[in-house]
Amino acid sequence: MTVFEGRFTDTASLRIAVVVARFNDLVTGKLLSGCLDCLGRHGIDTDAAASQLDVAWVPGSFEIPLVAQRLAASGRYQVVITLGAVIRGDTPHFDVVVAEVSKGVAAVARDTGVPVIFGVLTTDTLQQALERAGIKSNLGWSYGLQALEMGSLMASLP
Ligand code: INI
């Protein structure tokens, strides 16, 4: 029996793209900071020259799948991380945006074979989103870890 599982230390050959939404950037900027901190502390070179990491900003979460698709299909990255914050508030837009971004991100991973980490918070209130982006914990850190695990796992699979 072979057991496949990702490691968090095989970072030397990984190139990672992060797609982050500007909408609710009070939240998404904190997710990005947490994510970059995690990746940097696990050996990912985040310096501009010869970087292992690139960041693409999009207007809102609805635009994430298109840009994630382009980056995943480029062949340049082993993992794509998506970061967004969709907050229900009073807008019926919430359901539309959440449905599109969640289905879109899953489709990108399946279509390209590149793992795409779903780091889009979906909450009822801004307070809940902020709690997940640094006030209590920062899920950006977890998304970074999940990216490392999936990059390593995919490289080890037959
Ligand atoms: N985009 C978000 O990322 N979060 C939201 O909460 C949100 N709401 O509530 O409307 C949102 N809307 C913008 C959307 O993602 C697109 O950028 C816009 O519709 C242009 O296509």
mmCIF file of C-alpha atoms and ligand atoms in Angstrom:
data_model
loop_
_atom_site.group_PDB
_atom_site.id
_atom_site.type_symbol
_atom_site.label_atom_id
_atom_site.label_comp_id
_atom_site.label_asym_id
_atom_site.label_seq_id
_atom_site.Cartn_x
_atom_site.Cartn_y
_atom_site.Cartn_z
ATOM 1 C CA MET A 1 0.000 0.000 0.000
ATOM 2 C CA THR A 2 1.214 3.476 -0.809
ATOM 3 C CA VAL A 3 -0.076 6.409 1.190
ATOM 4 C CA PHE A 4 0.146 9.754 -0.552
ATOM 5 C CA GLU A 5 0.149 12.921 1.486
ATOM 6 C CA GLY A 6 1.475 16.403 1.012
ATOM 7 C CA ARG A 7 4.361 17.868 2.970
ATOM 8 C CA PHE A 8 4.916 21.448 3.997
ATOM 9 C CA THR A 9 8.659 21.523 3.453
ATOM 10 C CA ASP A 10 8.981 20.669 -0.275
ATOM 11 C CA THR A 11 8.795 24.305 -1.296
ATOM 12 C CA ALA A 12 11.921 24.776 -3.427
ATOM 13 C CA SER A 13 10.316 23.893 -6.760
ATOM 14 C CA LEU A 14 6.884 25.411 -6.134
ATOM 15 C CA ARG A 15 5.590 28.440 -7.976
ATOM 16 C CA ILE A 16 2.383 29.858 -6.546
ATOM 17 C CA ALA A 17 -0.058 32.461 -7.878
ATOM 18 C CA VAL A 18 -2.472 34.312 -5.608
ATOM 19 C CA VAL A 19 -5.632 35.882 -7.052
ATOM 20 C CA VAL A 20 -7.097 38.397 -4.625
ATOM 21 C CA ALA A 21 -10.253 40.506 -4.843
ATOM 22 C CA ARG A 22 -10.211 44.245 -4.049
ATOM 23 C CA PHE A 23 -13.875 44.216 -2.972
ATOM 24 C CA ASN A 24 -13.874 44.285 0.847
ATOM 25 C CA ASP A 25 -10.122 44.861 0.755
ATOM 26 C CA LEU A 26 -10.120 45.606 4.464
ATOM 27 C CA VAL A 27 -10.643 41.849 4.758
ATOM 28 C CA THR A 28 -8.873 40.524 1.674
ATOM 29 C CA GLY A 29 -5.727 42.582 2.338
ATOM 30 C CA LYS A 30 -5.479 40.913 5.752
ATOM 31 C CA LEU A 31 -6.019 37.469 4.209
ATOM 32 C CA LEU A 32 -3.225 38.223 1.742
ATOM 33 C CA SER A 33 -0.864 39.342 4.526
ATOM 34 C CA GLY A 34 -1.519 36.155 6.489
ATOM 35 C CA CYS A 35 -1.074 34.008 3.389
ATOM 36 C CA LEU A 36 2.226 35.662 2.381
ATOM 37 C CA ASP A 37 3.525 35.402 5.935
ATOM 38 C CA CYS A 38 2.799 31.660 5.961
ATOM 39 C CA LEU A 39 4.384 31.037 2.565
ATOM 40 C CA GLY A 40 7.472 33.118 3.355
ATOM 41 C CA ARG A 41 8.017 31.311 6.644
ATOM 42 C CA HIS A 42 7.829 27.981 4.856
ATOM 43 C CA GLY A 43 10.618 28.893 2.462
ATOM 44 C CA ILE A 44 8.742 30.383 -0.483
ATOM 45 C CA ASP A 45 10.829 33.204 -1.992
ATOM 46 C CA THR A 46 8.515 36.193 -2.194
ATOM 47 C CA ASP A 47 11.126 38.694 -3.455
ATOM 48 C CA ALA A 48 10.242 40.424 -6.704
ATOM 49 C CA ALA A 49 13.212 39.092 -8.698
ATOM 50 C CA ALA A 50 13.072 35.366 -9.461
ATOM 51 C CA SER A 51 10.097 35.131 -7.188
ATOM 52 C CA GLN A 52 8.259 31.893 -6.537
ATOM 53 C CA LEU A 53 5.112 33.895 -5.928
ATOM 54 C CA ASP A 54 2.993 36.258 -8.020
ATOM 55 C CA VAL A 55 -0.129 38.168 -6.975
ATOM 56 C CA ALA A 56 -2.974 39.249 -9.276
ATOM 57 C CA TRP A 57 -5.638 41.701 -8.042
ATOM 58 C CA VAL A 58 -9.160 41.495 -9.470
ATOM 59 C CA PRO A 59 -12.106 43.865 -8.849
ATOM 60 C CA GLY A 60 -14.322 41.398 -6.974
ATOM 61 C CA SER A 61 -14.772 37.730 -6.214
ATOM 62 C CA PHE A 62 -16.902 37.268 -9.326
ATOM 63 C CA GLU A 63 -13.769 37.907 -11.445
ATOM 64 C CA ILE A 64 -11.607 35.398 -9.559
ATOM 65 C CA PRO A 65 -12.337 32.282 -11.681
ATOM 66 C CA LEU A 66 -11.404 33.909 -15.002
ATOM 67 C CA VAL A 67 -8.030 35.104 -13.771
ATOM 68 C CA ALA A 68 -7.382 31.894 -11.832
ATOM 69 C CA GLN A 69 -8.102 29.992 -15.052
ATOM 70 C CA ARG A 70 -5.575 32.061 -17.046
ATOM 71 C CA LEU A 71 -2.875 31.632 -14.425
ATOM 72 C CA ALA A 72 -3.506 27.927 -13.871
ATOM 73 C CA ALA A 73 -3.477 27.235 -17.620
ATOM 74 C CA SER A 74 -0.205 29.170 -18.088
ATOM 75 C CA GLY A 75 1.815 26.182 -16.876
ATOM 76 C CA ARG A 76 3.881 28.520 -14.728
ATOM 77 C CA TYR A 77 2.299 27.675 -11.377
ATOM 78 C CA GLN A 78 1.815 24.441 -9.448
ATOM 79 C CA VAL A 79 -0.862 25.964 -7.203
ATOM 80 C CA VAL A 80 -3.250 28.910 -7.377
ATOM 81 C CA ILE A 81 -4.682 30.487 -4.224
ATOM 82 C CA THR A 82 -7.864 32.560 -4.434
ATOM 83 C CA LEU A 83 -8.733 35.150 -1.783
ATOM 84 C CA GLY A 84 -12.003 37.048 -1.499
ATOM 85 C CA ALA A 85 -14.675 38.131 0.939
ATOM 86 C CA VAL A 86 -18.342 37.979 0.041
ATOM 87 C CA ILE A 87 -20.456 39.533 2.766
ATOM 88 C CA ARG A 88 -24.201 39.078 2.730
ATOM 89 C CA GLY A 89 -25.251 42.411 4.202
ATOM 90 C CA ASP A 90 -28.524 43.270 2.528
ATOM 91 C CA THR A 91 -27.595 42.472 -1.041
ATOM 92 C CA PRO A 92 -29.143 39.630 -3.079
ATOM 93 C CA HIS A 93 -25.912 39.904 -5.094
ATOM 94 C CA PHE A 94 -24.391 37.689 -2.392
ATOM 95 C CA ASP A 95 -25.928 34.459 -3.660
ATOM 96 C CA VAL A 96 -24.994 35.178 -7.260
ATOM 97 C CA VAL A 97 -21.384 36.016 -6.460
ATOM 98 C CA VAL A 98 -20.934 33.066 -4.079
ATOM 99 C CA ALA A 99 -22.404 30.587 -6.558
ATOM 100 C CA GLU A 100 -20.251 31.829 -9.429
ATOM 101 C CA VAL A 101 -16.970 32.010 -7.558
ATOM 102 C CA SER A 102 -17.337 28.657 -5.811
ATOM 103 C CA LYS A 103 -18.386 26.746 -8.914
ATOM 104 C CA GLY A 104 -15.891 28.658 -11.026
ATOM 105 C CA VAL A 105 -12.934 27.907 -8.809
ATOM 106 C CA ALA A 106 -13.801 24.207 -8.634
ATOM 107 C CA ALA A 107 -14.104 24.096 -12.424
ATOM 108 C CA VAL A 108 -10.696 25.729 -12.923
ATOM 109 C CA ALA A 109 -9.012 23.072 -10.784
ATOM 110 C CA ARG A 110 -10.763 20.231 -12.580
ATOM 111 C CA ASP A 111 -10.218 21.679 -16.075
ATOM 112 C CA THR A 112 -6.533 22.505 -15.649
ATOM 113 C CA GLY A 113 -5.392 19.860 -13.154
ATOM 114 C CA VAL A 114 -3.832 22.634 -11.097
ATOM 115 C CA PRO A 115 -5.035 22.757 -7.480
ATOM 116 C CA VAL A 116 -6.902 25.954 -6.700
ATOM 117 C CA ILE A 117 -7.312 26.820 -3.029
ATOM 118 C CA PHE A 118 -10.738 28.278 -2.228
ATOM 119 C CA GLY A 119 -9.938 31.163 0.083
ATOM 120 C CA VAL A 120 -13.133 33.121 -0.375
ATOM 121 C CA LEU A 121 -14.848 33.960 2.915
ATOM 122 C CA THR A 122 -18.638 33.912 2.765
ATOM 123 C CA THR A 123 -20.150 35.529 5.844
ATOM 124 C CA ASP A 124 -23.291 37.309 6.970
ATOM 125 C CA THR A 125 -21.469 40.314 8.435
ATOM 126 C CA LEU A 126 -18.258 42.312 8.109
ATOM 127 C CA GLN A 127 -17.519 41.481 11.748
ATOM 128 C CA GLN A 128 -17.556 37.740 10.987
ATOM 129 C CA ALA A 129 -15.261 38.261 8.011
ATOM 130 C CA LEU A 130 -12.799 40.341 10.034
ATOM 131 C CA GLU A 131 -12.750 37.689 12.757
ATOM 132 C CA ARG A 132 -11.571 35.167 10.150
ATOM 133 C CA ALA A 133 -9.041 37.595 8.693
ATOM 134 C CA GLY A 134 -7.032 38.454 11.747
ATOM 135 C CA ILE A 135 -9.188 39.602 14.668
ATOM 136 C CA LYS A 136 -9.460 36.036 15.956
ATOM 137 C CA SER A 137 -7.527 33.900 13.503
ATOM 138 C CA ASN A 138 -6.283 34.631 10.008
ATOM 139 C CA LEU A 139 -7.513 32.044 7.522
ATOM 140 C CA GLY A 140 -5.057 33.459 4.982
ATOM 141 C CA TRP A 141 -2.419 31.500 6.894
ATOM 142 C CA SER A 142 -4.420 28.281 6.530
ATOM 143 C CA TYR A 143 -4.891 28.859 2.806
ATOM 144 C CA GLY A 144 -1.117 29.193 2.476
ATOM 145 C CA LEU A 145 -0.606 25.885 4.256
ATOM 146 C CA GLN A 146 -3.240 24.172 2.135
ATOM 147 C CA ALA A 147 -1.492 25.423 -0.997
ATOM 148 C CA LEU A 148 1.821 23.952 0.138
ATOM 149 C CA GLU A 149 0.154 20.653 1.008
ATOM 150 C CA MET A 150 -1.635 20.387 -2.328
ATOM 151 C CA GLY A 151 1.437 21.407 -4.350
ATOM 152 C CA SER A 152 3.477 18.728 -2.639
ATOM 153 C CA LEU A 153 0.724 16.105 -2.862
ATOM 154 C CA MET A 154 0.116 16.665 -6.583
ATOM 155 C CA ALA A 155 3.855 16.347 -7.281
ATOM 156 C CA SER A 156 3.942 13.001 -5.486
ATOM 157 C CA LEU A 157 0.948 11.382 -7.185
ATOM 158 C CA PRO A 158 1.398 8.957 -10.096
HETATM 159 N N1 INI B 1 -17.630 41.093 -4.612
HETATM 160 C C1 INI B 1 -17.014 40.570 -3.525
HETATM 161 O O1 INI B 1 -15.863 40.110 -3.639
HETATM 162 N N2 INI B 1 -17.643 40.543 -2.332
HETATM 163 C C2 INI B 1 -18.922 41.016 -2.158
HETATM 164 O O2 INI B 1 -19.449 40.975 -1.014
HETATM 165 C C3 INI B 1 -19.594 41.549 -3.288
HETATM 166 N N3 INI B 1 -20.956 42.052 -3.141
HETATM 167 O O3 INI B 1 -21.552 41.943 -2.070
HETATM 168 O O4 INI B 1 -21.535 42.597 -4.081
HETATM 169 C C4 INI B 1 -18.912 41.598 -4.528
HETATM 170 N N4 INI B 1 -19.481 42.135 -5.634
HETATM 171 C C5 INI B 1 -18.719 42.515 -6.801
HETATM 172 C C6 INI B 1 -18.551 41.386 -7.778
HETATM 173 O O5 INI B 1 -17.651 40.415 -7.270
HETATM 174 C C7 INI B 1 -17.998 41.870 -9.123
HETATM 175 O O6 INI B 1 -16.728 42.444 -8.921
HETATM 176 C C8 INI B 1 -18.895 42.927 -9.813
HETATM 177 O O7 INI B 1 -20.232 42.456 -9.898
HETATM 178 C C9 INI B 1 -18.371 43.225 -11.248
HETATM 179 O O8 INI B 1 -18.425 42.062 -12.063
#
